[in-house]
Amino acid sequence: MYISLDLQYFAQEKTEKATPKKRKESRQKGQVAKSTDVNTAFILLFVFLSFWFFGRFSVEQLFSIAQFTFQEYMLIDLTENNVQSMFIEYSFQAALVVAPFMFIAMIAGVFSNYLQVGILFAPEAIKMKLEKLDPIKGAKRIFSIRALVEFLKSMLKITLVGIVTFSIIWIFLDDILKLSLYSIGEGVRLIGNLTVIMGLAVAILLIFLSVFDYLYQKYDHEKNIKMSKQDVKDEYKKTEGDPLIKSKIKEKQRQMAMSRMMAEVPKADVVITNPTHYAVALKYDGNQMDAPIIVAKGVDFIALKVINIAKNNDVITVENRPLARALYSQAEIGDAVPEDLFKAVAEVLAYVYRIQKKL
């Protein structure tokens, strides 16, 4: 009893790699190896690079908005129509400033997801599932090993990001302390450059860390989709069919094919034998066939069965050991007699026709 329980335990233990079918089903459910850190890192990198290249344009737009506000709207009366036109104008100007960076962030997010999982459409992943609201399962997720790993990862990222940003501030500390001596334009330019440098440095750091996070997510995903030996067997049965049922189907098919073959023996013109180990039944109709056709063949038990059916139905049997063996090995049921055996078969058929005339 203990041995059977142990065997059952090992059969259910998930030790096997996921099969292609299991991987496909997991992917359809949205269960893929994916790191959110990769998305965050790429978005930060692309956005701060866009700040580097298009920051001057954004600053000029902001200054033009401020200038326009103080020169135009500060001098007009506030009415309902004026407020509405101001809102529309400011919304349009804000969109001009923000839209390029939002578009670049969207492209970065799509690109980072494509790098990780390719093209994936999994509507089941966003389907409402009440089991996700289970407080017990939620508590298990909060206090799980995975949650602890995520917490340690977050603390490590916060620490490293803090070190990087502090290092950059320390390098530019003299310029920061002189900030009050600069003009407004120069001060904004310094703060902007410093922000972009810190953003790019943090983005590069996060890309480096996200590589390890992605490898961990891939390892964790492979571990989660592992299958037990029983799972593999069950999947094989579902896809290929139960081996026992398949063997029964094949046996039934063999029996049906055998029955059809035996039904053709009484229609044969001659059965060439070995005399007991081989038997080949031939049929020839000069009006419809170019050459004699093999309608049945067999060895040992099947050969004896073919011979008995032939005798019971007055089909002539001829013993010719070399010819019986050659026909059995060189042709299948329904095939015409091979050309190199035409002469030998013609002699046998001529002999059979002479006997039939005498009868």
Coordinates of C-alpha atoms in Angstrom, one line a residue:
M1 CA 0.0 0.0 0.0
Y2 CA 2.8 2.4 0.9
I3 CA 4.6 1.6 -2.3
S4 CA 1.5 2.3 -4.4
L5 CA 1.1 5.7 -2.6
D6 CA 4.7 6.6 -3.2
L7 CA 4.3 5.7 -6.9
Q8 CA 1.2 7.8 -7.1
Y9 CA 3.0 10.7 -5.5
F10 CA 5.9 10.6 -7.9
A11 CA 3.4 10.3 -10.8
Q12 CA 1.7 13.5 -9.8
E13 CA 5.0 15.4 -9.1
K14 CA 5.6 18.0 -11.8
T15 CA 9.1 17.0 -13.1
E16 CA 8.5 17.0 -16.9
K17 CA 9.0 20.0 -19.2
A18 CA 5.9 21.4 -20.7
T19 CA 4.8 19.9 -24.0
P20 CA 4.3 22.1 -27.1
K21 CA 0.5 21.7 -26.6
K22 CA 0.8 22.8 -23.0
R23 CA 2.9 25.8 -24.0
K24 CA 0.4 26.8 -26.6
E25 CA -2.6 26.6 -24.2
S26 CA -0.6 28.6 -21.6
R27 CA 0.1 31.3 -24.2
Q28 CA -3.5 31.4 -25.3
K29 CA -4.4 32.1 -21.6
G30 CA -1.8 35.0 -21.5
Q31 CA 0.6 33.0 -19.3
V32 CA 4.0 33.9 -20.8
A33 CA 7.4 34.8 -19.5
K34 CA 7.3 38.5 -19.2
S35 CA 9.0 41.1 -17.0
T36 CA 7.4 44.4 -16.3
D37 CA 10.8 45.8 -15.5
V38 CA 11.7 45.5 -19.2
N39 CA 8.7 47.6 -20.1
T40 CA 9.5 50.2 -17.5
A41 CA 13.2 50.4 -18.5
F42 CA 12.4 50.8 -22.2
I43 CA 9.7 53.4 -21.7
L44 CA 12.1 55.4 -19.5
L45 CA 14.9 55.1 -22.0
F46 CA 12.8 56.1 -25.0
V47 CA 11.1 59.0 -23.1
F48 CA 14.2 60.5 -21.8
L49 CA 16.0 60.2 -25.1
S50 CA 13.0 62.0 -26.6
F51 CA 13.5 64.7 -23.9
W52 CA 17.1 65.0 -25.0
F53 CA 16.2 65.5 -28.7
F54 CA 12.9 67.3 -28.4
G55 CA 13.2 69.0 -25.0
R56 CA 14.2 72.4 -26.5
F57 CA 11.0 72.3 -28.6
S58 CA 8.9 71.5 -25.5
V59 CA 10.5 74.3 -23.5
E60 CA 9.9 76.8 -26.3
Q61 CA 6.3 75.8 -26.5
L62 CA 5.9 76.2 -22.7
F63 CA 7.5 79.6 -22.8
S64 CA 5.3 80.7 -25.7
I65 CA 2.2 79.6 -23.8
A66 CA 3.3 81.6 -20.7
Q67 CA 4.2 84.6 -22.9
F68 CA 0.9 84.4 -24.7
T69 CA -1.0 84.1 -21.4
F70 CA 0.6 87.2 -19.9
Q71 CA 0.4 89.3 -23.0
E72 CA -3.1 88.4 -24.2
Y73 CA -5.3 86.8 -21.7
M74 CA -4.2 88.8 -18.7
L75 CA -5.6 91.9 -20.4
I76 CA -9.0 90.7 -21.4
D77 CA -12.2 90.4 -19.4
L78 CA -13.1 86.9 -18.1
T79 CA -16.4 85.9 -19.7
E80 CA -17.9 82.5 -20.5
N81 CA -16.8 82.7 -24.1
N82 CA -13.3 83.8 -23.2
V83 CA -12.8 81.0 -20.7
Q84 CA -14.0 78.5 -23.2
S85 CA -11.6 79.7 -25.9
M86 CA -8.8 79.8 -23.3
F87 CA -9.5 76.2 -22.4
I88 CA -9.5 75.1 -26.0
E89 CA -6.3 76.9 -26.8
Y90 CA -4.4 75.7 -23.7
S91 CA -5.6 72.1 -24.4
F92 CA -4.3 72.3 -27.9
Q93 CA -1.0 73.8 -26.8
A94 CA -0.6 71.2 -24.0
A95 CA -1.4 68.4 -26.5
L96 CA 1.4 69.7 -28.8
V97 CA 3.8 69.5 -25.9
V98 CA 2.8 66.1 -24.4
A99 CA 1.6 64.1 -27.5
P100 CA 5.0 63.4 -28.9
F101 CA 6.3 62.0 -25.6
M102 CA 3.1 60.0 -25.0
F103 CA 3.4 58.5 -28.5
I104 CA 7.0 57.6 -28.0
A105 CA 6.2 56.0 -24.6
M106 CA 3.4 53.9 -26.3
I107 CA 5.8 52.8 -29.0
A108 CA 8.4 51.8 -26.4
G109 CA 5.8 49.8 -24.4
V110 CA 4.7 47.9 -27.5
F111 CA 8.3 47.3 -28.6
S112 CA 9.3 46.0 -25.2
N113 CA 6.3 43.6 -25.1
Y114 CA 7.0 42.4 -28.6
L115 CA 10.6 41.7 -27.7
Q116 CA 9.5 39.5 -24.8
V117 CA 6.4 37.6 -26.1
G118 CA 6.0 38.5 -29.8
I119 CA 2.5 39.0 -31.2
L120 CA 0.1 37.8 -28.6
F121 CA -3.7 38.0 -28.5
A122 CA -5.1 36.4 -25.3
P123 CA -8.6 37.7 -24.5
E124 CA -8.9 35.1 -21.8
A125 CA -6.3 36.9 -19.7
I126 CA -8.6 39.9 -19.2
K127 CA -11.7 37.8 -18.6
M128 CA -13.4 38.4 -15.2
K129 CA -12.6 35.6 -12.8
L130 CA -14.3 35.6 -9.3
E131 CA -11.6 33.3 -7.9
K132 CA -9.2 36.3 -8.1
L133 CA -11.4 38.0 -5.4
D134 CA -10.8 35.0 -3.0
P135 CA -9.2 36.6 0.1
I136 CA -7.5 33.3 1.1
K137 CA -5.8 33.0 -2.3
G138 CA -5.0 36.7 -2.1
A139 CA -3.3 36.3 1.3
K140 CA -1.4 33.3 0.0
R141 CA -0.1 35.5 -2.9
I142 CA 0.9 38.3 -0.6
F143 CA 2.8 36.1 1.8
S144 CA 4.3 33.8 -0.9
I145 CA 7.9 33.2 -1.9
R146 CA 7.2 35.1 -5.1
A147 CA 6.0 38.1 -3.2
L148 CA 9.1 38.1 -1.0
V149 CA 11.3 37.9 -4.2
E150 CA 9.4 40.9 -5.7
F151 CA 9.8 42.9 -2.5
L152 CA 13.6 42.2 -2.4
K153 CA 13.8 43.2 -6.1
S154 CA 12.0 46.4 -5.4
M155 CA 14.2 47.3 -2.5
L156 CA 17.3 46.5 -4.6
K157 CA 16.0 48.7 -7.5
I158 CA 15.2 51.6 -5.1
T159 CA 18.6 51.4 -3.6
L160 CA 20.5 51.3 -6.9
V161 CA 18.4 54.1 -8.4
G162 CA 19.1 56.2 -5.3
I163 CA 22.8 55.6 -5.6
V164 CA 22.8 56.5 -9.3
T165 CA 20.8 59.7 -8.9
F166 CA 22.8 60.7 -5.9
S167 CA 26.1 60.1 -7.8
I168 CA 24.9 62.3 -10.6
I169 CA 23.8 65.1 -8.3
W170 CA 27.2 64.8 -6.5
I171 CA 29.0 65.2 -9.8
F172 CA 27.0 68.3 -10.7
L173 CA 26.9 69.6 -7.2
D174 CA 29.0 72.7 -8.0
D175 CA 26.7 73.7 -10.8
I176 CA 23.6 73.1 -8.6
L177 CA 25.0 75.4 -5.9
K178 CA 25.6 78.1 -8.4
L179 CA 22.0 77.9 -9.7
S180 CA 21.0 81.1 -8.0
L181 CA 23.6 83.0 -10.1
Y182 CA 22.3 81.8 -13.4
S183 CA 19.5 83.5 -15.4
I184 CA 16.1 81.8 -15.6
G185 CA 16.8 80.4 -19.0
E186 CA 20.2 79.0 -18.0
G187 CA 18.8 77.6 -14.8
V188 CA 16.0 75.8 -16.6
R189 CA 18.5 74.5 -19.1
L190 CA 20.7 73.1 -16.4
I191 CA 17.9 71.5 -14.5
G192 CA 16.5 70.0 -17.8
N193 CA 19.9 68.6 -18.7
L194 CA 20.4 67.2 -15.2
T195 CA 17.0 65.6 -15.2
V196 CA 17.6 63.9 -18.6
I197 CA 21.0 62.6 -17.6
M198 CA 19.6 61.1 -14.4
G199 CA 16.7 59.6 -16.3
L200 CA 19.0 58.1 -18.9
A201 CA 21.3 56.7 -16.3
V202 CA 18.4 55.2 -14.4
A203 CA 16.9 53.7 -17.6
I204 CA 20.3 52.1 -18.5
L205 CA 20.5 50.7 -15.0
L206 CA 17.0 49.3 -15.1
I207 CA 17.6 47.7 -18.5
F208 CA 20.6 45.9 -17.0
L209 CA 18.5 44.8 -14.1
S210 CA 15.6 43.8 -16.3
V211 CA 17.7 41.3 -18.1
F212 CA 18.1 39.3 -14.9
D213 CA 14.5 39.9 -14.0
Y214 CA 13.4 38.5 -17.4
L215 CA 15.6 35.4 -16.9
Y216 CA 14.0 34.9 -13.5
Q217 CA 10.5 35.3 -14.9
K218 CA 11.4 32.8 -17.7
Y219 CA 12.7 30.3 -15.1
D220 CA 9.6 30.8 -12.9
H221 CA 7.3 30.5 -15.9
E222 CA 8.9 27.2 -17.0
K223 CA 8.6 26.0 -13.4
N224 CA 4.9 26.8 -13.2
I225 CA 4.0 25.1 -16.5
K226 CA 5.9 21.9 -15.7
M227 CA 3.8 18.7 -16.0
S228 CA 3.7 15.5 -14.1
K229 CA 4.2 12.2 -15.8
Q230 CA 0.5 11.5 -15.5
D231 CA -0.3 14.9 -17.1
V232 CA 1.9 14.0 -20.1
K233 CA 0.2 10.6 -20.4
D234 CA -3.3 12.2 -20.2
E235 CA -2.4 14.8 -22.8
Y236 CA -1.1 12.0 -25.1
K237 CA -4.3 10.1 -24.7
K238 CA -6.4 13.2 -25.5
T239 CA -4.3 14.1 -28.6
E240 CA -3.4 10.7 -29.9
G241 CA -6.1 8.6 -28.4
D242 CA -6.0 5.9 -25.8
P243 CA -3.4 3.3 -26.9
L244 CA -5.8 0.5 -25.9
I245 CA -8.6 1.9 -27.9
K246 CA -6.3 2.6 -30.8
S247 CA -5.0 -1.0 -30.8
K248 CA -8.6 -2.3 -30.7
I249 CA -9.5 0.0 -33.7
K250 CA -6.5 -1.3 -35.6
E251 CA -7.4 -4.9 -34.8
K252 CA -10.9 -4.3 -36.0
Q253 CA -9.6 -2.7 -39.2
R254 CA -7.3 -5.7 -39.8
Q255 CA -10.2 -8.0 -39.3
M256 CA -12.3 -6.0 -41.8
A257 CA -9.5 -6.0 -44.3
M258 CA -9.0 -9.7 -43.8
S259 CA -12.7 -10.4 -44.3
R260 CA -12.7 -8.3 -47.5
M261 CA -9.7 -10.2 -48.8
M262 CA -11.1 -13.6 -48.0
A263 CA -14.3 -12.6 -49.8
E264 CA -12.3 -12.1 -53.0
V265 CA -10.7 -15.6 -52.9
P266 CA -13.8 -17.4 -54.4
K267 CA -13.6 -14.9 -57.3
A268 CA -10.0 -15.8 -58.1
D269 CA -8.9 -17.8 -61.1
V270 CA -6.0 -19.6 -59.3
V271 CA -4.2 -19.7 -55.9
I272 CA -0.4 -20.2 -56.2
T273 CA 1.0 -22.0 -53.1
N274 CA 4.3 -22.9 -51.5
P275 CA 2.4 -25.3 -50.6
T276 CA 1.4 -24.3 -47.1
H277 CA 3.6 -21.4 -46.0
Y278 CA 2.6 -19.0 -48.8
A279 CA -0.6 -18.5 -50.8
V280 CA -1.3 -15.9 -53.5
A281 CA -4.7 -15.6 -55.2
L282 CA -4.8 -14.2 -58.8
K283 CA -7.7 -13.0 -60.9
Y284 CA -7.5 -12.1 -64.6
D285 CA -10.1 -10.7 -67.0
G286 CA -8.7 -10.1 -70.5
N287 CA -11.5 -7.7 -71.3
Q288 CA -10.9 -5.4 -68.3
M289 CA -7.3 -6.0 -67.2
D290 CA -4.0 -5.5 -68.8
A291 CA -2.4 -8.0 -66.4
P292 CA -3.5 -10.4 -63.6
I293 CA -4.4 -8.9 -60.3
I294 CA -3.5 -10.1 -56.8
V295 CA -6.7 -10.3 -54.9
A296 CA -5.4 -12.1 -51.7
K297 CA -2.2 -13.3 -50.2
G298 CA -0.9 -14.6 -46.9
V299 CA 1.6 -16.7 -45.0
D300 CA 1.3 -19.6 -42.6
F301 CA -2.2 -19.5 -40.9
I302 CA -3.6 -17.0 -43.4
A303 CA -2.2 -19.0 -46.3
L304 CA -3.9 -22.1 -45.1
K305 CA -7.2 -20.2 -44.7
V306 CA -6.9 -18.9 -48.3
I307 CA -6.2 -22.4 -49.6
N308 CA -9.2 -23.8 -47.7
I309 CA -11.5 -21.2 -49.0
A310 CA -10.2 -21.8 -52.6
K311 CA -10.8 -25.5 -52.2
N312 CA -14.3 -25.0 -50.8
N313 CA -15.2 -22.7 -53.8
D314 CA -13.6 -24.9 -56.5
V315 CA -10.7 -22.5 -57.2
I316 CA -7.7 -24.3 -58.6
T317 CA -4.5 -24.3 -56.5
V318 CA -1.1 -24.7 -58.1
E319 CA 2.1 -25.4 -56.2
N320 CA 4.9 -23.2 -57.4
R321 CA 7.2 -22.3 -54.5
P322 CA 9.5 -19.7 -56.2
L323 CA 6.6 -18.0 -57.9
A324 CA 4.5 -17.9 -54.7
R325 CA 7.3 -16.3 -52.7
A326 CA 8.2 -13.8 -55.5
L327 CA 4.5 -12.7 -55.9
Y328 CA 4.1 -12.3 -52.1
S329 CA 7.3 -10.2 -51.7
Q330 CA 7.0 -8.1 -54.8
A331 CA 3.4 -7.0 -54.9
E332 CA 0.5 -6.0 -52.6
I333 CA -3.1 -6.8 -52.7
G334 CA -4.8 -5.0 -55.6
D335 CA -1.5 -4.7 -57.6
A336 CA -0.9 -6.1 -61.0
V337 CA 1.6 -8.9 -61.4
P338 CA 5.2 -7.5 -61.9
E339 CA 6.4 -7.6 -65.4
D340 CA 9.3 -10.0 -64.7
L341 CA 6.8 -12.6 -63.5
F342 CA 4.4 -12.3 -66.4
K343 CA 5.8 -15.4 -68.2
A344 CA 5.6 -17.6 -65.1
V345 CA 2.1 -16.4 -64.3
A346 CA 1.0 -16.9 -67.9
E347 CA 2.2 -20.5 -67.8
V348 CA 0.2 -21.1 -64.6
L349 CA -2.9 -19.5 -66.0
A350 CA -2.6 -21.5 -69.2
Y351 CA -2.4 -24.7 -67.2
V352 CA -5.5 -23.6 -65.2
Y353 CA -7.5 -22.8 -68.3
R354 CA -6.6 -26.3 -69.8
I355 CA -7.8 -28.0 -66.6
Q356 CA -11.0 -26.0 -66.6
K357 CA -11.7 -27.0 -70.3
K358 CA -11.3 -30.6 -69.4
L359 CA -13.7 -30.2 -66.4

